[in-house]
mmCIF file of C-alpha atoms in Angstrom:
data_model
loop_
_atom_site.group_PDB
_atom_site.id
_atom_site.type_symbol
_atom_site.label_atom_id
_atom_site.label_comp_id
_atom_site.label_asym_id
_atom_site.label_seq_id
_atom_site.Cartn_x
_atom_site.Cartn_y
_atom_site.Cartn_z
ATOM 1 C CA MET A 71 0.000 0.000 0.000
ATOM 2 C CA ARG A 72 2.842 2.365 0.902
ATOM 3 C CA LEU A 73 4.600 1.589 -2.423
ATOM 4 C CA ARG A 74 1.347 2.141 -4.330
ATOM 5 C CA ALA A 75 0.748 5.423 -2.548
ATOM 6 C CA ALA A 76 4.304 6.541 -3.292
ATOM 7 C CA LEU A 77 3.925 5.687 -6.983
ATOM 8 C CA CYS A 78 0.606 7.513 -7.186
ATOM 9 C CA SER A 79 2.107 10.511 -5.443
ATOM 10 C CA THR A 80 5.059 10.517 -7.874
ATOM 11 C CA ALA A 81 2.769 10.170 -10.872
ATOM 12 C CA SER A 82 0.627 13.019 -9.599
ATOM 13 C CA ALA A 83 3.704 15.216 -9.164
ATOM 14 C CA LEU A 84 4.965 14.353 -12.616
ATOM 15 C CA SER A 85 1.553 15.150 -14.115
ATOM 16 C CA ALA A 86 1.495 18.480 -12.350
ATOM 17 C CA LEU A 87 5.020 19.223 -13.560
ATOM 18 C CA ALA A 88 4.073 18.338 -17.109
ATOM 19 C CA LEU A 89 1.005 20.538 -16.891
ATOM 20 C CA LEU A 90 3.081 23.414 -15.511
ATOM 21 C CA SER A 91 5.622 22.994 -18.305
ATOM 22 C CA ALA A 92 2.916 23.022 -20.945
ATOM 23 C CA CYS A 93 1.266 26.091 -19.465
ATOM 24 C CA SER A 94 4.536 27.986 -19.146
ATOM 25 C CA GLY A 95 5.564 27.250 -22.758
ATOM 26 C CA SER A 96 8.970 25.959 -21.650
ATOM 27 C CA GLY A 97 8.839 22.757 -23.651
ATOM 28 C CA THR A 98 9.777 22.183 -27.279
ATOM 29 C CA ALA A 99 8.613 25.305 -29.084
ATOM 30 C CA SER A 100 6.761 23.852 -32.009
ATOM 31 C CA SER A 101 3.330 24.368 -30.473
ATOM 32 C CA SER A 102 0.781 26.485 -32.285
ATOM 33 C CA SER A 103 1.336 29.331 -29.809
ATOM 34 C CA SER A 104 5.096 29.347 -30.316
ATOM 35 C CA PRO A 105 5.964 27.843 -33.702
ATOM 36 C CA LEU A 106 9.504 26.690 -34.362
ATOM 37 C CA VAL A 107 11.303 28.471 -37.209
ATOM 38 C CA GLY A 108 14.799 28.193 -38.624
ATOM 39 C CA VAL A 109 17.034 31.141 -39.466
ATOM 40 C CA ASP A 110 20.218 30.620 -41.417
ATOM 41 C CA TYR A 111 22.763 33.381 -40.938
ATOM 42 C CA PRO A 112 24.686 33.874 -44.191
ATOM 43 C CA ARG A 113 27.971 34.865 -42.550
ATOM 44 C CA SER A 114 29.413 36.276 -39.338
ATOM 45 C CA ASP A 115 32.545 37.992 -40.622
ATOM 46 C CA THR A 116 31.065 41.469 -41.197
ATOM 47 C CA ASP A 117 29.701 44.046 -38.783
ATOM 48 C CA PHE A 118 26.466 44.259 -40.744
ATOM 49 C CA TRP A 119 25.633 40.567 -40.510
ATOM 50 C CA ASN A 120 26.766 40.373 -36.895
ATOM 51 C CA SER A 121 24.251 43.143 -36.180
ATOM 52 C CA TYR A 122 21.530 41.181 -37.969
ATOM 53 C CA ILE A 123 22.434 38.128 -35.894
ATOM 54 C CA LYS A 124 22.104 40.179 -32.711
ATOM 55 C CA TYR A 125 18.648 41.479 -33.646
ATOM 56 C CA THR A 126 17.152 38.116 -34.659
ATOM 57 C CA PRO A 127 16.528 36.544 -31.208
ATOM 58 C CA LYS A 128 15.073 39.838 -29.973
ATOM 59 C CA TYR A 129 12.382 39.907 -32.646
ATOM 60 C CA ALA A 130 11.746 36.168 -32.412
ATOM 61 C CA GLY A 131 10.869 36.735 -28.765
ATOM 62 C CA GLN A 132 8.601 39.664 -29.581
ATOM 63 C CA LEU A 133 6.720 37.572 -32.152
ATOM 64 C CA SER A 134 6.500 34.515 -29.877
ATOM 65 C CA LEU A 135 8.537 32.378 -32.253
ATOM 66 C CA SER A 136 10.936 29.669 -31.156
ATOM 67 C CA LEU A 137 14.238 29.713 -32.956
ATOM 68 C CA LYS A 138 16.765 27.322 -34.435
ATOM 69 C CA THR A 139 19.769 28.928 -36.120
ATOM 70 C CA THR A 140 22.623 27.899 -38.400
ATOM 71 C CA ASN A 141 25.409 29.751 -40.220
ATOM 72 C CA SER A 142 26.175 28.893 -43.849
ATOM 73 C CA GLN A 143 29.382 30.997 -43.957
ATOM 74 C CA ASN A 144 28.775 32.306 -47.478
ATOM 75 C CA ASP A 145 28.670 28.726 -48.824
ATOM 76 C CA VAL A 146 25.570 27.560 -50.685
ATOM 77 C CA ALA A 147 26.463 23.900 -50.043
ATOM 78 C CA LYS A 148 26.396 24.578 -46.301
ATOM 79 C CA LEU A 149 23.124 26.444 -46.700
ATOM 80 C CA THR A 150 21.631 23.411 -48.448
ATOM 81 C CA ALA A 151 22.853 21.140 -45.642
ATOM 82 C CA ASN A 152 21.500 23.539 -43.019
ATOM 83 C CA ALA A 153 18.095 23.469 -44.699
ATOM 84 C CA GLN A 154 18.093 19.675 -44.352
ATOM 85 C CA THR A 155 18.884 20.068 -40.658
ATOM 86 C CA PHE A 156 15.964 22.440 -40.241
ATOM 87 C CA ILE A 157 13.650 19.966 -42.000
ATOM 88 C CA SER A 158 14.729 17.188 -39.631
ATOM 89 C CA GLN A 159 14.086 19.489 -36.659
ATOM 90 C CA GLY A 160 10.501 20.049 -37.773
ATOM 91 C CA VAL A 161 10.618 23.771 -38.363
ATOM 92 C CA LYS A 162 7.458 25.434 -39.663
ATOM 93 C CA GLY A 163 9.316 28.031 -41.750
ATOM 94 C CA ILE A 164 12.828 29.110 -42.740
ATOM 95 C CA ALA A 165 14.477 32.500 -43.187
ATOM 96 C CA MET A 166 17.696 32.626 -45.187
ATOM 97 C CA ALA A 167 19.918 35.046 -47.085
ATOM 98 C CA PRO A 168 21.424 33.030 -49.967
ATOM 99 C CA GLN A 169 24.535 34.766 -51.245
ATOM 100 C CA ASP A 170 24.573 32.684 -54.430
ATOM 101 C CA THR A 171 21.102 33.540 -55.663
ATOM 102 C CA ALA A 172 21.122 31.116 -58.580
ATOM 103 C CA ALA A 173 22.359 27.957 -56.873
ATOM 104 C CA ILE A 174 19.717 28.020 -54.131
ATOM 105 C CA ALA A 175 16.880 27.064 -56.525
ATOM 106 C CA PRO A 176 16.887 23.263 -55.875
ATOM 107 C CA THR A 177 16.718 23.815 -52.112
ATOM 108 C CA LEU A 178 13.787 26.206 -52.512
ATOM 109 C CA ALA A 179 11.996 23.642 -54.687
ATOM 110 C CA GLN A 180 12.453 20.967 -52.019
ATOM 111 C CA LEU A 181 11.140 23.231 -49.263
ATOM 112 C CA GLU A 182 8.159 24.216 -51.404
ATOM 113 C CA ALA A 183 7.337 20.534 -51.962
ATOM 114 C CA LYS A 184 7.394 19.998 -48.201
ATOM 115 C CA LYS A 185 5.158 23.049 -47.694
ATOM 116 C CA ILE A 186 7.763 24.830 -45.577
ATOM 117 C CA PRO A 187 7.504 28.568 -46.291
ATOM 118 C CA VAL A 188 10.713 30.485 -46.928
ATOM 119 C CA VAL A 189 11.517 34.165 -46.501
ATOM 120 C CA THR A 190 14.749 35.435 -48.007
ATOM 121 C CA ILE A 191 16.495 38.433 -46.490
ATOM 122 C CA ASP A 192 18.727 40.890 -48.326
ATOM 123 C CA THR A 193 18.849 38.756 -51.475
ATOM 124 C CA ARG A 194 16.271 37.592 -53.994
ATOM 125 C CA PRO A 195 16.533 34.132 -55.611
ATOM 126 C CA ASP A 196 17.072 34.182 -59.369
ATOM 127 C CA SER A 197 14.420 31.491 -59.720
ATOM 128 C CA GLY A 198 12.084 29.559 -57.480
ATOM 129 C CA LYS A 199 9.364 30.629 -55.072
ATOM 130 C CA VAL A 200 9.540 32.077 -51.588
ATOM 131 C CA PHE A 201 6.756 33.500 -49.425
ATOM 132 C CA MET A 202 8.376 36.953 -49.300
ATOM 133 C CA VAL A 203 11.666 38.647 -50.089
ATOM 134 C CA VAL A 204 12.721 41.194 -47.465
ATOM 135 C CA ARG A 205 15.322 43.604 -48.770
ATOM 136 C CA ALA A 206 15.786 47.191 -49.859
ATOM 137 C CA ASP A 207 15.939 48.514 -53.411
ATOM 138 C CA ASN A 208 19.546 47.657 -54.216
ATOM 139 C CA ARG A 209 19.477 49.503 -57.518
ATOM 140 C CA ALA A 210 18.712 52.613 -55.479
ATOM 141 C CA TYR A 211 21.901 51.937 -53.495
ATOM 142 C CA GLY A 212 23.990 52.277 -56.646
ATOM 143 C CA GLU A 213 22.032 55.296 -57.859
ATOM 144 C CA LYS A 214 22.377 57.133 -54.533
ATOM 145 C CA ALA A 215 26.130 56.498 -54.472
ATOM 146 C CA CYS A 216 26.390 57.724 -58.060
ATOM 147 C CA GLN A 217 24.464 60.932 -57.403
ATOM 148 C CA PHE A 218 26.525 61.727 -54.317
ATOM 149 C CA LEU A 219 29.897 61.160 -56.004
ATOM 150 C CA GLY A 220 28.789 62.806 -59.227
ATOM 151 C CA THR A 221 27.787 65.924 -57.316
ATOM 152 C CA LYS A 222 30.940 66.022 -55.202
ATOM 153 C CA LEU A 223 33.204 65.577 -58.234
ATOM 154 C CA ASN A 224 31.278 68.123 -60.314
ATOM 155 C CA GLY A 225 30.775 65.495 -62.989
ATOM 156 C CA LYS A 226 34.484 64.977 -63.748
ATOM 157 C CA GLY A 227 37.307 62.648 -62.747
ATOM 158 C CA LYS A 228 37.816 58.984 -61.881
ATOM 159 C CA VAL A 229 36.151 56.756 -59.313
ATOM 160 C CA VAL A 230 36.757 53.168 -58.258
ATOM 161 C CA MET A 231 33.768 50.894 -57.707
ATOM 162 C CA LEU A 232 34.610 48.011 -55.370
ATOM 163 C CA GLU A 233 31.953 45.559 -56.499
ATOM 164 C CA GLY A 234 30.405 42.820 -54.430
ATOM 165 C CA GLY A 235 29.855 39.323 -55.773
ATOM 166 C CA LEU A 236 28.217 39.331 -59.177
ATOM 167 C CA ASP A 237 26.740 35.882 -58.428
ATOM 168 C CA SER A 238 24.452 37.820 -56.074
ATOM 169 C CA ILE A 239 21.463 39.895 -57.158
ATOM 170 C CA ASN A 240 22.714 42.575 -54.771
ATOM 171 C CA GLY A 241 26.112 42.829 -56.409
ATOM 172 C CA ARG A 242 24.556 42.953 -59.854
ATOM 173 C CA ASP A 243 21.909 45.517 -58.898
ATOM 174 C CA ARG A 244 24.345 47.906 -57.235
ATOM 175 C CA THR A 245 26.940 47.590 -59.989
ATOM 176 C CA GLU A 246 24.543 47.989 -62.905
ATOM 177 C CA ALA A 247 22.681 50.908 -61.313
ATOM 178 C CA PHE A 248 25.883 52.783 -60.483
ATOM 179 C CA ASN A 249 27.223 52.334 -64.018
ATOM 180 C CA ASP A 250 23.902 53.252 -65.645
ATOM 181 C CA CYS A 251 23.536 56.379 -63.512
ATOM 182 C CA MET A 252 27.089 57.528 -64.232
ATOM 183 C CA LYS A 253 26.695 57.066 -67.995
ATOM 184 C CA LYS A 254 23.408 58.938 -68.031
ATOM 185 C CA ASN A 255 24.109 61.762 -65.601
ATOM 186 C CA TYR A 256 27.889 62.105 -65.310
ATOM 187 C CA PRO A 257 29.521 60.979 -68.563
ATOM 188 C CA GLY A 258 32.652 62.926 -67.643
ATOM 189 C CA ILE A 259 33.407 60.522 -64.797
ATOM 190 C CA LYS A 260 35.378 57.361 -65.567
ATOM 191 C CA VAL A 261 34.388 54.336 -63.479
ATOM 192 C CA LEU A 262 37.023 51.708 -62.700
ATOM 193 C CA GLY A 263 35.013 48.608 -61.751
ATOM 194 C CA GLU A 264 36.761 46.009 -59.598
ATOM 195 C CA ALA A 265 35.274 42.588 -58.826
ATOM 196 C CA THR A 266 35.951 41.631 -55.203
ATOM 197 C CA ASN A 267 33.435 38.874 -54.348
ATOM 198 C CA TRP A 268 32.684 40.694 -51.061
ATOM 199 C CA ASP A 269 36.279 40.088 -49.940
ATOM 200 C CA GLY A 270 37.915 42.966 -48.065
ATOM 201 C CA ALA A 271 41.495 41.871 -48.730
ATOM 202 C CA VAL A 272 40.850 41.606 -52.466
ATOM 203 C CA ALA A 273 39.179 45.024 -52.453
ATOM 204 C CA ALA A 274 42.147 46.646 -50.684
ATOM 205 C CA GLN A 275 44.662 45.101 -53.067
ATOM 206 C CA LYS A 276 42.753 46.234 -56.159
ATOM 207 C CA LEU A 277 42.227 49.729 -54.799
ATOM 208 C CA GLN A 278 45.943 50.036 -54.103
ATOM 209 C CA THR A 279 46.736 48.946 -57.659
ATOM 210 C CA ASP A 280 44.252 51.435 -59.110
ATOM 211 C CA LEU A 281 45.593 54.331 -57.043
ATOM 212 C CA THR A 282 49.140 53.539 -58.134
ATOM 213 C CA ALA A 283 48.159 53.508 -61.799
ATOM 214 C CA ASN A 284 45.700 56.417 -61.450
ATOM 215 C CA PRO A 285 46.859 58.844 -58.745
ATOM 216 C CA ASP A 286 44.117 61.248 -59.832
ATOM 217 C CA ILE A 287 41.291 58.998 -58.532
ATOM 218 C CA LYS A 288 38.927 61.163 -56.510
ATOM 219 C CA GLY A 289 36.137 58.803 -55.489
ATOM 220 C CA VAL A 290 35.469 55.284 -54.205
ATOM 221 C CA TYR A 291 32.162 53.431 -54.090
ATOM 222 C CA MET A 292 32.257 50.431 -51.754
ATOM 223 C CA GLU A 293 29.253 48.193 -52.328
ATOM 224 C CA SER A 294 29.418 47.048 -48.722
ATOM 225 C CA SER A 295 31.243 47.876 -45.506
ATOM 226 C CA PHE A 296 33.322 44.723 -46.050
ATOM 227 C CA ALA A 297 35.828 47.031 -47.770
ATOM 228 C CA LEU A 298 35.824 49.813 -45.161
ATOM 229 C CA SER A 299 38.878 48.928 -43.097
ATOM 230 C CA GLY A 300 41.065 48.044 -46.080
ATOM 231 C CA THR A 301 40.056 51.146 -48.016
ATOM 232 C CA LEU A 302 40.936 53.475 -45.155
ATOM 233 C CA GLN A 303 44.240 51.687 -44.635
ATOM 234 C CA VAL A 304 45.200 52.031 -48.315
ATOM 235 C CA LEU A 305 44.289 55.725 -48.366
ATOM 236 C CA LYS A 306 46.297 56.306 -45.195
ATOM 237 C CA GLN A 307 49.340 54.602 -46.736
ATOM 238 C CA LYS A 308 48.993 56.830 -49.797
ATOM 239 C CA GLY A 309 48.691 59.988 -47.687
ATOM 240 C CA LEU A 310 45.116 60.464 -48.917
ATOM 241 C CA LEU A 311 43.194 59.915 -45.686
ATOM 242 C CA VAL A 312 42.551 63.611 -45.147
ATOM 243 C CA GLY A 313 39.486 65.683 -44.341
ATOM 244 C CA PRO A 314 36.870 66.641 -46.937
ATOM 245 C CA LYS A 315 38.154 70.233 -47.146
ATOM 246 C CA ASP A 316 41.652 69.087 -48.156
ATOM 247 C CA GLU A 317 42.213 69.068 -51.929
ATOM 248 C CA LYS A 318 43.726 65.569 -51.665
ATOM 249 C CA HIS A 319 40.531 64.156 -50.158
ATOM 250 C CA VAL A 320 39.084 61.085 -51.890
ATOM 251 C CA PHE A 321 35.304 60.988 -51.577
ATOM 252 C CA ILE A 322 33.989 57.651 -50.313
ATOM 253 C CA VAL A 323 30.492 56.186 -50.324
ATOM 254 C CA SER A 324 29.773 52.878 -48.609
ATOM 255 C CA ASN A 325 26.737 50.644 -48.091
ATOM 256 C CA ASP A 326 25.372 49.207 -44.818
ATOM 257 C CA GLY A 327 25.099 51.924 -42.183
ATOM 258 C CA ILE A 328 27.082 50.105 -39.495
ATOM 259 C CA PRO A 329 28.139 52.135 -36.432
ATOM 260 C CA GLU A 330 31.730 52.360 -37.660
ATOM 261 C CA GLU A 331 30.641 53.972 -40.926
ATOM 262 C CA LEU A 332 28.595 56.577 -39.079
ATOM 263 C CA LYS A 333 31.577 57.390 -36.864
ATOM 264 C CA ASP A 334 33.838 57.658 -39.929
ATOM 265 C CA ILE A 335 31.407 60.059 -41.608
ATOM 266 C CA ALA A 336 31.410 62.261 -38.507
ATOM 267 C CA ALA A 337 35.222 62.114 -38.417
ATOM 268 C CA GLY A 338 35.544 63.015 -42.108
ATOM 269 C CA ASN A 339 37.187 59.725 -43.072
ATOM 270 C CA ILE A 340 34.356 58.745 -45.412
ATOM 271 C CA ASP A 341 31.583 60.891 -46.801
ATOM 272 C CA ALA A 342 28.399 58.856 -47.110
ATOM 273 C CA THR A 343 26.764 55.486 -46.770
ATOM 274 C CA VAL A 344 23.410 53.921 -47.546
ATOM 275 C CA SER A 345 21.882 52.586 -44.345
ATOM 276 C CA GLN A 346 20.768 49.025 -45.009
ATOM 277 C CA PRO A 347 18.277 48.165 -42.239
ATOM 278 C CA ALA A 348 19.798 45.247 -40.325
ATOM 279 C CA ASP A 349 17.205 45.625 -37.576
ATOM 280 C CA LEU A 350 14.232 45.624 -39.947
ATOM 281 C CA TYR A 351 15.630 42.714 -41.947
ATOM 282 C CA ALA A 352 15.495 40.625 -38.773
ATOM 283 C CA LYS A 353 12.109 41.954 -37.721
ATOM 284 C CA TYR A 354 10.253 41.517 -40.998
ATOM 285 C CA ALA A 355 11.884 38.236 -41.957
ATOM 286 C CA LEU A 356 10.318 36.755 -38.841
ATOM 287 C CA TYR A 357 7.109 38.764 -39.229
ATOM 288 C CA TYR A 358 6.509 37.269 -42.668
ATOM 289 C CA LEU A 359 7.434 33.758 -41.523
ATOM 290 C CA LYS A 360 4.829 33.985 -38.784
ATOM 291 C CA ALA A 361 2.321 35.368 -41.276
ATOM 292 C CA ALA A 362 2.999 32.437 -43.626
ATOM 293 C CA ILE A 363 2.522 29.939 -40.815
ATOM 294 C CA ASP A 364 -0.736 31.679 -39.872
ATOM 295 C CA GLY A 365 -2.007 31.422 -43.459
ATOM 296 C CA LYS A 366 -1.923 35.130 -44.270
ATOM 297 C CA THR A 367 -1.307 36.502 -47.761
ATOM 298 C CA PHE A 368 -0.070 39.815 -49.135
ATOM 299 C CA LYS A 369 -0.448 41.927 -52.263
ATOM 300 C CA PRO A 370 1.719 44.599 -53.930
ATOM 301 C CA GLY A 371 1.347 48.084 -52.499
ATOM 302 C CA LYS A 372 2.298 50.330 -49.612
ATOM 303 C CA THR A 373 2.765 48.767 -46.189
ATOM 304 C CA ASP A 374 2.158 50.090 -42.684
ATOM 305 C CA HIS A 375 5.925 50.220 -42.040
ATOM 306 C CA ASN A 376 7.108 52.797 -44.596
ATOM 307 C CA SER A 377 7.917 50.352 -47.368
ATOM 308 C CA THR A 378 6.442 49.054 -50.606
ATOM 309 C CA ILE A 379 5.705 45.477 -51.619
ATOM 310 C CA ILE A 380 6.386 44.899 -55.312
ATOM 311 C CA GLN A 381 5.748 41.877 -57.498
ATOM 312 C CA VAL A 382 9.087 40.824 -58.930
ATOM 313 C CA ARG A 383 7.632 38.055 -61.055
ATOM 314 C CA GLU A 384 4.643 35.766 -60.964
ATOM 315 C CA GLY A 385 4.329 34.347 -57.471
ATOM 316 C CA LEU A 386 7.210 36.356 -55.973
ATOM 317 C CA LEU A 387 6.695 39.418 -53.778
ATOM 318 C CA GLU A 388 9.391 41.665 -52.327
ATOM 319 C CA ASP A 389 9.007 44.070 -49.418
ATOM 320 C CA GLN A 390 11.419 46.892 -50.205
ATOM 321 C CA LEU A 391 12.351 48.499 -46.903
ATOM 322 C CA SER A 392 13.601 52.064 -46.560
ATOM 323 C CA ALA A 393 17.391 52.566 -46.915
ATOM 324 C CA PRO A 394 18.357 56.252 -46.741
ATOM 325 C CA LEU A 395 21.507 57.969 -47.961
ATOM 326 C CA VAL A 396 23.504 59.134 -44.918
ATOM 327 C CA THR A 397 25.872 62.108 -44.987
ATOM 328 C CA ALA A 398 27.513 64.521 -42.573
ATOM 329 C CA ASP A 399 25.238 67.426 -43.425
ATOM 330 C CA GLY A 400 21.959 65.737 -44.330
ATOM 331 C CA GLY A 401 21.960 67.560 -47.658
ATOM 332 C CA THR A 402 20.481 66.736 -51.060
ATOM 333 C CA TYR A 403 22.768 65.390 -53.783
ATOM 334 C CA GLY A 404 21.661 65.036 -57.380
ATOM 335 C CA GLY A 405 18.067 65.163 -56.224
ATOM 336 C CA VAL A 406 18.650 62.511 -53.537
ATOM 337 C CA SER A 407 17.910 63.631 -49.985
ATOM 338 C CA SER A 408 19.992 62.309 -47.104
ATOM 339 C CA VAL A 409 19.892 62.116 -43.326
ATOM 340 C CA LYS A 410 22.644 63.221 -40.980
ATOM 341 C CA SER A 411 24.996 60.549 -39.694
ATOM 342 C CA THR A 412 24.048 61.538 -36.145
ATOM 343 C CA ASP A 413 20.316 60.954 -36.693
ATOM 344 C CA SER A 414 18.906 58.841 -33.857
ATOM 345 C CA SER A 415 16.541 57.016 -36.237
ATOM 346 C CA LEU A 416 19.464 55.153 -37.837
ATOM 347 C CA TRP A 417 19.890 51.648 -36.474
ATOM 348 C CA GLY A 418 23.658 52.144 -36.462
ATOM 349 C CA ASN A 419 23.197 54.852 -33.816
ATOM 350 C CA SER A 420 20.856 52.811 -31.638
ATOM 351 C CA LEU A 421 22.564 49.431 -31.642
ATOM 352 C CA GLY A 422 23.070 48.541 -28.012
#
């Protein structure tokens, strides 16, 4: 009788514990109230992506999503393997930022067949379906950089464009838009395009070579902050890292809006950047995953968060988030308005 009573007491305690666990939501988070989603981080070797990584758990918590994460380290084969891991873990949706936007198609097809919705961040797949693309207008990045440099150089001179990877829609968009804008609006400026594959060391080496062969270069467009440190180092070695009022100053535009860029604008080391919203990429990637899981749908048009959803092709929507030009004075360049680098609305100034 004592043994039976002890067993019953233990069973009762275990039942109560199980009930408490279920009520507190502390168990495996694939319940309907806290669906399990997978987020693959594309890389962790840049300040921009490390910021995105920092924001992701914060917004997952706000949206009551449980999170599994992987890091594909800029390797589409690892991304494919990570997707298989997510499938085996039973995730209800996946957010990813494929850097090779062509090679990801078979993985997207597999996930579609398994009815696992996908949101891509920052990049748009060349083919295949996803529930939503969350990025900014990357052609506008190139155009804003062009208008700033074109204005500063009075339509004359030479600039170096340190391109990203042209296997990425982002690299292609920024490169093509910059070139198109220069040809149309500033034909007196010669653009020296340098492929770097988002590699800072390669960018620094090519910039150094260009400056040696063309000491009259007066502008640099970096398609991402990956090139920031190397660019400043090369200019310093050449005696060209001087303030914007010095006649030797080389005007620099970057992309990303990381805290270091904003500090360098204030210090006069670089002149402008385009603030790519790392915080909103994390927020709306997860927002759209939750919406997909909940069975919601969207149409092209203005959103309630200062962006526009466009239809890229049949069955593919893209939410183009705001990405402002950032300068020291908040002026207008070639018709493009900018915000001051000290503006508190910039995520790079609020990253804690």
